Amino acid sequence: MAFRCQRDSYAREFTTTVVSCRPAELQTEGSKGKKEVLSGFQVVLEDTLLFPEGGGQPDDHGTINGISVLRVTRRGAEADHFTQTPLAPGTEVHVQVDWERRFDHMQQHSGQHLITAVADHLFGLKTTSWELGRLRSVIELDSPSVTSEQVAAIEQRVNEKIRDRLPVNVRELSLDDPEVEQVRGRGLPDDHAGPIRVVTIKDVDSNMCCGTHVSNLSDLQVIKILGTEKGKKNKTNLIFLAGNRVLKWMERSYGAEKALTALLKCGAEDHVEAVRKLQSSTKLLQKNNLNLLRDLAVHIARCLRNSPDCGGVVTLHRKEGDSEFMNIIANEIGSEDTLLLLTVGDEKGAGLFLLAGPAEAVETLGPRVAEVLEGKGAGKKGRFQGKASNMSRRAEARALLQDYVGTPSTEE
């Protein structure tokens, strides 16, 4: 039996009855990308308006009696609705779907069917899989390459079909119906039960599918193929947007164009050339800055080396600099009789450090300096360097070195 969401994809709310409710857990991705496990309940209804994920299409969002449904999954002929509030079996409930998300998925899924059929009819490009993404959708084509001319022809033809306002119909066929053999599809799930659902775009395509679809191609509004990317071995990914996603993409693109026009002080047609010039200027400035930094490192090193206080412990901190800057100073000073602690970065925040000196001393002190500066590092042959997260503790690191050699330090 098809769910209500499959029988009428345009329905936004309805009333049904709770069949069962059992404790369950749901693994989700938290705000910082870490996996989180939520405790809740799997609720089964007599029928559902919320589509369970399947066929490349994500699940619907919605509510049951105002309670948020966090996930909908298919289990045989039933749909499990994960909620964090229990619902008693036998209770009559009101189900509402997040219509903006539902209609978006209808547009993308029907758009995929149309692109897949046209790509096959025009160029024999077979679809092997597809993904309905949050911002864009991807069709995997069974070809190592697809030309820009082919992409343009596919886009033109699918939009012609949309303007023809072709109807999209859904039928159910029994497994032993001879017509099943004529229907395009990529196989059925192992736990499939009941009749086969067939989605037909008039005069274009018939395809086995469980998803929600528009009833007429005019509801797709427009399809934009953004381009192609190299896919898995001998595959090509075709990236597309359908319907409202095209409008949102155009809005974002126009907003970016306006911002670039204001920043670059030129019209949109000159943006690329203006950015190229800026990149060239930036590379030249970076090269000059690097040369100056190297000269500065050599000068600082010579000043330190010629200082009467050179020897024992020498420390130096600069806000600007990098690993190369510190290593140039260490090379110029030498490390036979000096423990040299160099740090660059924020005075009280994160940065880089380098400890140079006699190999035995550095091997002993390096990990301890990293610990004091709340960082990590590694080293060999009289050098230990790494990243630090707390430069405000440089004085403690200096004291550690002084205690080790038993002499005052030179600080620059």
Short mmCIF file of C-alpha atoms in Angstrom, two decimals:
data_model
loop_
_atom_site.label_atom_id
_atom_site.label_comp_id
_atom_site.label_asym_id
_atom_site.label_seq_id
_atom_site.Cartn_x
_atom_site.Cartn_y
_atom_site.Cartn_z
CA MET A 1 0.00 0.00 0.00
CA ALA A 2 1.29 3.45 -0.91
CA PHE A 3 1.38 6.10 1.82
CA ARG A 4 -0.85 9.15 1.65
CA CYS A 5 2.18 11.29 0.75
CA GLN A 6 2.66 9.08 -2.33
CA ARG A 7 -1.00 9.00 -3.31
CA ASP A 8 -1.31 12.78 -3.02
CA SER A 9 1.99 14.64 -2.92
CA TYR A 10 0.20 17.99 -2.72
CA ALA A 11 -1.63 17.18 0.55
CA ARG A 12 -0.29 19.34 3.38
CA GLU A 13 -2.18 18.00 6.42
CA PHE A 14 -4.52 15.18 7.41
CA THR A 15 -5.79 13.14 10.35
CA THR A 16 -4.85 9.54 11.13
CA THR A 17 -4.42 7.17 14.09
CA VAL A 18 -1.38 6.02 16.07
CA VAL A 19 -0.75 2.29 15.66
CA SER A 20 2.29 1.83 17.90
CA CYS A 21 4.93 3.73 19.86
CA ARG A 22 8.18 2.22 21.11
CA PRO A 23 11.32 3.66 22.76
CA ALA A 24 14.17 4.30 20.34
CA GLU A 25 17.36 6.25 19.77
CA LEU A 26 18.38 8.46 16.87
CA GLN A 27 21.96 9.27 15.91
CA THR A 28 22.29 12.82 14.59
CA GLU A 29 25.09 15.22 13.76
CA GLY A 30 25.47 17.97 16.36
CA SER A 31 26.24 21.65 15.83
CA LYS A 32 30.01 21.04 15.85
CA GLY A 33 29.90 18.01 13.58
CA LYS A 34 30.04 15.52 16.44
CA LYS A 35 27.64 12.60 16.52
CA GLU A 36 24.87 12.90 19.07
CA VAL A 37 22.42 10.23 20.20
CA LEU A 38 18.88 11.38 20.97
CA SER A 39 16.47 9.36 23.05
CA GLY A 40 12.89 9.25 21.86
CA PHE A 41 10.22 7.09 20.26
CA GLN A 42 9.43 5.45 16.93
CA VAL A 43 5.79 6.15 16.17
CA VAL A 44 3.88 4.17 13.54
CA LEU A 45 0.68 5.63 12.09
CA GLU A 46 -2.16 3.96 10.14
CA ASP A 47 -1.08 6.13 7.21
CA THR A 48 1.36 8.98 6.84
CA LEU A 49 1.68 12.29 5.07
CA LEU A 50 5.43 12.40 5.77
CA PHE A 51 7.62 10.74 3.16
CA PRO A 52 10.22 8.28 4.54
CA GLU A 53 13.66 8.66 2.97
CA GLY A 54 14.23 6.47 -0.05
CA GLY A 55 15.02 6.40 -3.76
CA GLY A 56 17.64 9.14 -3.39
CA GLN A 57 15.11 11.48 -1.76
CA PRO A 58 15.50 12.67 1.87
CA ASP A 59 12.62 12.34 4.31
CA ASP A 60 10.00 14.99 4.96
CA HIS A 61 9.91 17.25 7.99
CA GLY A 62 6.67 17.92 9.81
CA THR A 63 4.67 17.53 13.00
CA ILE A 64 2.26 15.11 14.66
CA ASN A 65 -0.14 16.98 16.96
CA GLY A 66 2.39 19.82 16.97
CA ILE A 67 5.25 17.50 18.00
CA SER A 68 8.27 17.73 15.71
CA VAL A 69 9.14 14.63 13.72
CA LEU A 70 12.94 14.44 13.51
CA ARG A 71 13.28 11.52 11.10
CA VAL A 72 11.00 9.35 8.96
CA THR A 73 12.23 5.95 7.76
CA ARG A 74 10.55 3.08 5.93
CA ARG A 75 10.39 -0.34 7.56
CA GLY A 76 8.74 -2.77 5.17
CA ALA A 77 5.20 -1.50 4.56
CA GLU A 78 5.33 0.87 7.55
CA ALA A 79 6.92 4.24 8.24
CA ASP A 80 8.69 5.00 11.53
CA HIS A 81 8.37 8.59 12.79
CA PHE A 82 11.01 9.53 15.38
CA THR A 83 9.75 11.95 18.02
CA GLN A 84 10.99 12.91 21.48
CA THR A 85 7.47 12.77 22.92
CA PRO A 86 5.45 9.51 23.16
CA LEU A 87 2.08 9.17 21.46
CA ALA A 88 -0.40 6.59 22.79
CA PRO A 89 -1.59 3.90 20.35
CA GLY A 90 -5.20 4.46 19.30
CA THR A 91 -4.89 8.25 19.56
CA GLU A 92 -6.26 10.25 16.64
CA VAL A 93 -3.57 12.71 15.52
CA HIS A 94 -3.20 15.62 13.13
CA VAL A 95 -0.20 15.42 10.79
CA GLN A 96 1.27 18.44 9.00
CA VAL A 97 4.11 18.47 6.49
CA ASP A 98 6.78 21.16 6.07
CA TRP A 99 5.42 22.23 2.70
CA GLU A 100 8.40 24.32 1.58
CA ARG A 101 10.72 21.32 2.01
CA ARG A 102 8.20 18.88 0.48
CA PHE A 103 7.58 20.98 -2.65
CA ASP A 104 11.32 21.54 -3.08
CA HIS A 105 11.89 17.78 -3.01
CA MET A 106 9.04 17.27 -5.50
CA GLN A 107 10.65 19.75 -7.89
CA GLN A 108 14.13 18.25 -7.60
CA HIS A 109 12.95 14.64 -7.90
CA SER A 110 10.69 15.22 -10.91
CA GLY A 111 13.47 17.34 -12.40
CA GLN A 112 15.84 14.40 -12.04
CA HIS A 113 13.43 12.07 -13.84
CA LEU A 114 13.13 14.56 -16.70
CA ILE A 115 16.89 15.15 -17.04
CA THR A 116 17.62 11.41 -16.82
CA ALA A 117 15.11 10.62 -19.59
CA VAL A 118 16.28 13.43 -21.90
CA ALA A 119 19.99 12.63 -21.40
CA ASP A 120 19.25 9.01 -22.34
CA HIS A 121 17.05 9.86 -25.34
CA LEU A 122 19.43 12.46 -26.79
CA PHE A 123 22.83 10.92 -26.13
CA GLY A 124 22.35 7.46 -24.60
CA LEU A 125 23.70 8.76 -21.26
CA LYS A 126 22.43 6.37 -18.59
CA THR A 127 21.81 7.45 -14.98
CA THR A 128 23.44 5.13 -12.44
CA SER A 129 22.49 7.04 -9.26
CA TRP A 130 21.47 10.45 -8.01
CA GLU A 131 21.49 12.54 -4.83
CA LEU A 132 19.05 15.22 -3.74
CA GLY A 133 21.35 17.56 -1.83
CA ARG A 134 20.54 20.41 0.52
CA LEU A 135 21.63 23.10 -1.96
CA ARG A 136 22.09 21.24 -5.25
CA SER A 137 21.32 17.85 -6.73
CA VAL A 138 23.66 15.48 -8.57
CA ILE A 139 22.93 12.88 -11.26
CA GLU A 140 25.65 10.29 -11.85
CA LEU A 141 25.91 9.46 -15.56
CA ASP A 142 27.51 6.29 -16.86
CA SER A 143 30.05 8.08 -19.03
CA PRO A 144 33.64 9.21 -18.43
CA SER A 145 32.85 12.62 -19.92
CA VAL A 146 29.97 14.83 -21.01
CA THR A 147 30.62 17.78 -23.32
CA SER A 148 29.42 21.33 -22.71
CA GLU A 149 27.43 21.06 -25.95
CA GLN A 150 25.62 17.97 -24.63
CA VAL A 151 24.87 19.76 -21.33
CA ALA A 152 23.44 22.76 -23.22
CA ALA A 153 21.28 20.51 -25.41
CA ILE A 154 19.93 18.61 -22.39
CA GLU A 155 19.11 21.85 -20.56
CA GLN A 156 17.35 23.29 -23.59
CA ARG A 157 15.24 20.18 -24.16
CA VAL A 158 14.14 19.74 -20.51
CA ASN A 159 13.00 23.35 -20.34
CA GLU A 160 11.08 22.89 -23.58
CA LYS A 161 9.26 19.97 -21.95
CA ILE A 162 8.47 22.16 -18.92
CA ARG A 163 6.97 24.83 -21.20
CA ASP A 164 4.91 22.10 -22.90
CA ARG A 165 3.18 21.60 -19.52
CA LEU A 166 3.31 17.81 -19.77
CA PRO A 167 1.31 15.89 -17.13
CA VAL A 168 3.02 13.57 -14.64
CA ASN A 169 0.96 10.54 -13.59
CA VAL A 170 1.46 7.90 -10.92
CA ARG A 171 0.21 4.32 -11.38
CA GLU A 172 0.56 1.06 -9.45
CA LEU A 173 1.40 -2.18 -11.23
CA SER A 174 1.49 -5.70 -9.84
CA LEU A 175 4.84 -7.46 -9.87
CA ASP A 176 3.67 -9.92 -12.54
CA ASP A 177 2.32 -7.22 -14.89
CA PRO A 178 4.08 -7.55 -18.29
CA GLU A 179 4.32 -3.76 -18.48
CA VAL A 180 6.83 -3.80 -15.61
CA GLU A 181 9.48 -5.05 -18.05
CA GLN A 182 9.05 -1.89 -20.14
CA VAL A 183 9.49 0.49 -17.20
CA ARG A 184 12.85 2.06 -16.43
CA GLY A 185 14.23 1.38 -12.96
CA ARG A 186 17.30 0.44 -10.95
CA GLY A 187 15.79 -2.46 -9.01
CA LEU A 188 13.58 -2.77 -5.95
CA PRO A 189 14.58 -2.82 -2.25
CA ASP A 190 15.01 -6.31 -0.75
CA ASP A 191 12.09 -5.71 1.63
CA HIS A 192 9.73 -4.32 -1.01
CA ALA A 193 6.14 -5.41 -0.53
CA GLY A 194 3.00 -4.81 -2.59
CA PRO A 195 2.50 -3.28 -6.03
CA ILE A 196 5.14 -1.36 -7.98
CA ARG A 197 4.70 2.40 -8.23
CA VAL A 198 5.36 3.87 -11.68
CA VAL A 199 5.82 7.60 -12.35
CA THR A 200 5.14 8.60 -15.97
CA ILE A 201 5.93 11.88 -17.70
CA LYS A 202 3.66 11.92 -20.76
CA ASP A 203 5.50 11.06 -23.98
CA VAL A 204 8.85 11.25 -22.16
CA ASP A 205 9.46 8.59 -19.53
CA SER A 206 8.07 5.87 -17.26
CA ASN A 207 10.08 4.97 -14.19
CA MET A 208 9.68 2.88 -11.06
CA CYS A 209 9.85 5.30 -8.12
CA CYS A 210 8.66 5.66 -4.54
CA GLY A 211 9.18 9.44 -4.24
CA THR A 212 6.91 12.47 -4.24
CA HIS A 213 6.44 14.26 -7.57
CA VAL A 214 4.74 17.22 -9.23
CA SER A 215 1.57 16.47 -11.20
CA ASN A 216 2.60 18.61 -14.17
CA LEU A 217 6.05 19.65 -15.45
CA SER A 218 4.92 23.29 -15.36
CA ASP A 219 5.32 23.08 -11.56
CA LEU A 220 9.06 22.65 -12.10
CA GLN A 221 9.16 26.26 -13.40
CA VAL A 222 12.71 25.95 -14.77
CA ILE A 223 15.78 23.70 -14.64
CA LYS A 224 19.34 25.01 -14.59
CA ILE A 225 22.24 22.61 -15.15
CA LEU A 226 25.20 24.18 -13.37
CA GLY A 227 27.76 21.93 -15.03
CA THR A 228 29.55 18.62 -14.61
CA GLU A 229 32.24 17.21 -12.34
CA LYS A 230 34.37 14.10 -12.56
CA GLY A 231 32.64 11.30 -10.69
CA LYS A 232 33.66 7.80 -9.70
CA LYS A 233 35.61 5.63 -12.11
CA ASN A 234 34.34 6.30 -15.67
CA LYS A 235 31.38 8.33 -14.33
CA THR A 236 30.38 11.98 -14.69
CA ASN A 237 28.33 13.94 -12.15
CA LEU A 238 25.81 16.38 -13.60
CA ILE A 239 24.83 19.14 -11.15
CA PHE A 240 21.41 20.77 -11.44
CA LEU A 241 18.81 22.97 -9.76
CA ALA A 242 15.06 22.93 -10.33
CA GLY A 243 12.23 25.33 -9.53
CA ASN A 244 12.57 27.60 -6.53
CA ARG A 245 16.23 26.63 -6.11
CA VAL A 246 17.00 28.39 -9.40
CA LEU A 247 15.36 31.58 -8.13
CA LYS A 248 17.29 31.41 -4.85
CA TRP A 249 20.53 30.73 -6.73
CA MET A 250 19.92 33.76 -8.95
CA GLU A 251 19.20 35.90 -5.89
CA ARG A 252 22.46 34.79 -4.23
CA SER A 253 24.42 35.29 -7.46
CA TYR A 254 23.03 38.79 -7.98
CA GLY A 255 23.79 39.69 -4.37
CA ALA A 256 27.39 38.51 -4.82
CA GLU A 257 27.65 40.43 -8.10
CA LYS A 258 26.48 43.66 -6.45
CA ALA A 259 28.94 43.21 -3.57
CA LEU A 260 31.84 42.56 -5.98
CA THR A 261 30.88 45.59 -8.08
CA ALA A 262 31.07 47.79 -4.99
CA LEU A 263 34.38 46.28 -3.80
CA LEU A 264 36.14 46.18 -7.17
CA LYS A 265 34.78 49.51 -8.42
CA CYS A 266 33.92 48.11 -11.84
CA GLY A 267 31.04 46.52 -13.72
CA ALA A 268 30.22 42.81 -13.57
CA GLU A 269 31.78 42.21 -16.99
CA ASP A 270 35.17 43.35 -15.60
CA HIS A 271 35.11 41.38 -12.32
CA VAL A 272 37.32 38.51 -13.49
CA GLU A 273 40.02 40.75 -14.93
CA ALA A 274 39.97 42.97 -11.82
CA VAL A 275 40.46 39.94 -9.56
CA ARG A 276 43.33 38.68 -11.74
CA LYS A 277 45.09 42.03 -11.37
CA LEU A 278 44.58 41.96 -7.60
CA GLN A 279 45.96 38.43 -7.40
CA SER A 280 49.04 39.44 -9.38
CA SER A 281 49.63 42.48 -7.15
CA THR A 282 49.13 40.39 -4.03
CA LYS A 283 51.65 37.77 -5.16
CA LEU A 284 54.24 40.49 -5.81
CA LEU A 285 53.60 42.09 -2.41
CA GLN A 286 53.85 38.70 -0.68
CA LYS A 287 57.16 38.01 -2.41
CA ASN A 288 58.54 41.41 -1.41
CA ASN A 289 57.28 40.96 2.13
CA LEU A 290 58.91 37.53 2.35
CA ASN A 291 62.26 38.93 1.18
CA LEU A 292 62.06 41.75 3.73
CA LEU A 293 61.17 39.28 6.48
CA ARG A 294 64.19 37.14 5.59
CA ASP A 295 66.47 40.20 5.65
CA LEU A 296 65.00 41.19 9.03
CA ALA A 297 65.59 37.67 10.38
CA VAL A 298 69.25 37.80 9.34
CA HIS A 299 69.67 41.27 10.89
CA ILE A 300 68.04 40.21 14.18
CA ALA A 301 70.16 37.07 14.32
CA ARG A 302 73.40 38.98 13.81
CA CYS A 303 72.46 41.51 16.49
CA LEU A 304 71.74 38.69 18.93
CA ARG A 305 74.89 36.80 18.01
CA ASN A 306 77.09 39.88 18.44
CA SER A 307 75.51 40.81 21.77
CA PRO A 308 77.85 40.39 24.75
CA ASP A 309 74.96 38.63 26.51
CA CYS A 310 74.70 35.94 23.83
CA GLY A 311 74.99 32.50 25.38
CA GLY A 312 72.89 30.72 27.94
CA VAL A 313 69.23 31.43 27.14
CA VAL A 314 68.01 33.83 24.42
CA THR A 315 64.30 34.44 23.78
CA LEU A 316 62.59 36.48 21.09
CA HIS A 317 58.94 37.12 20.24
CA ARG A 318 57.49 38.86 17.18
CA LYS A 319 53.88 39.26 16.15
CA GLU A 320 54.77 38.82 12.47
CA GLY A 321 56.73 35.85 11.22
CA ASP A 322 56.58 32.18 10.34
CA SER A 323 58.58 28.97 10.71
CA GLU A 324 61.05 30.03 8.02
CA PHE A 325 61.65 33.34 9.83
CA MET A 326 62.48 31.52 13.06
CA ASN A 327 64.70 28.94 11.39
CA ILE A 328 66.75 31.65 9.61
CA ILE A 329 67.48 33.27 12.99
CA ALA A 330 68.39 29.91 14.52
CA ASN A 331 70.70 29.09 11.61
CA GLU A 332 72.46 32.47 11.85
CA ILE A 333 72.98 32.32 15.60
CA GLY A 334 74.07 28.70 15.82
CA SER A 335 73.25 26.47 18.75
CA GLU A 336 76.46 25.17 20.21
CA ASP A 337 76.25 27.03 23.52
CA THR A 338 72.89 28.87 23.33
CA LEU A 339 69.33 27.81 24.09
CA LEU A 340 67.19 29.86 21.72
CA LEU A 341 63.41 30.14 22.16
CA LEU A 342 61.68 31.95 19.29
CA THR A 343 57.95 32.63 19.14
CA VAL A 344 55.72 34.36 16.60
CA GLY A 345 52.04 35.18 16.71
CA ASP A 346 49.54 36.82 19.01
CA GLU A 347 50.95 38.11 22.29
CA LYS A 348 48.40 36.22 24.35
CA GLY A 349 46.82 33.82 21.88
CA ALA A 350 47.97 31.24 19.35
CA GLY A 351 51.23 31.15 17.45
CA LEU A 352 54.34 29.18 16.52
CA PHE A 353 57.43 28.38 18.57
CA LEU A 354 60.93 27.04 17.92
CA LEU A 355 63.46 25.84 20.46
CA ALA A 356 67.03 25.45 19.19
CA GLY A 357 70.21 24.54 21.02
CA PRO A 358 72.32 21.58 22.10
CA ALA A 359 70.59 18.42 20.92
CA GLU A 360 70.39 16.80 24.36
CA ALA A 361 68.91 19.92 25.98
CA VAL A 362 66.38 20.44 23.18
CA GLU A 363 65.30 16.82 23.32
CA THR A 364 64.64 17.18 27.05
CA LEU A 365 63.10 20.66 27.06
CA GLY A 366 61.13 20.69 23.77
CA PRO A 367 58.11 18.68 24.94
CA ARG A 368 58.06 20.61 28.23
CA VAL A 369 58.06 23.98 26.42
CA ALA A 370 55.19 22.75 24.21
CA GLU A 371 53.26 21.72 27.32
CA VAL A 372 53.79 25.10 28.99
CA LEU A 373 52.62 26.95 25.87
CA GLU A 374 49.66 24.56 25.60
CA GLY A 375 50.70 23.33 22.21
CA LYS A 376 52.19 20.43 20.29
CA GLY A 377 55.44 19.97 18.43
CA ALA A 378 58.20 17.68 17.25
CA GLY A 379 61.87 17.90 16.47
CA LYS A 380 65.26 16.40 15.88
CA LYS A 381 68.96 17.35 15.73
CA GLY A 382 68.76 20.30 18.09
CA ARG A 383 65.47 21.77 16.82
CA PHE A 384 61.97 21.42 18.31
CA GLN A 385 59.11 23.41 16.81
CA GLY A 386 55.35 23.42 16.79
CA LYS A 387 52.12 25.27 17.39
CA ALA A 388 51.13 26.94 20.66
CA SER A 389 47.70 28.06 21.81
CA ASN A 390 48.70 30.25 24.77
CA MET A 391 51.56 32.67 24.11
CA SER A 392 50.83 34.54 27.34
CA ARG A 393 52.85 31.81 29.14
CA ARG A 394 56.11 32.64 27.35
CA ALA A 395 57.65 33.88 30.62
CA GLU A 396 57.05 30.46 32.20
CA ALA A 397 58.75 28.78 29.25
CA ARG A 398 61.71 31.14 29.57
CA ALA A 399 61.98 30.40 33.30
CA LEU A 400 61.99 26.67 32.49
CA LEU A 401 65.00 27.14 30.22
CA GLN A 402 66.80 29.36 32.77
CA ASP A 403 66.35 26.75 35.47
CA TYR A 404 67.81 24.13 33.18
CA VAL A 405 71.00 26.06 32.33
CA GLY A 406 71.21 27.91 35.64
CA THR A 407 71.91 31.32 34.01
CA PRO A 408 69.94 34.53 33.36
CA SER A 409 68.38 34.93 29.90
CA THR A 410 68.67 37.51 27.15
CA GLU A 411 65.24 38.69 26.00
CA GLU A 412 64.58 40.71 22.87
#
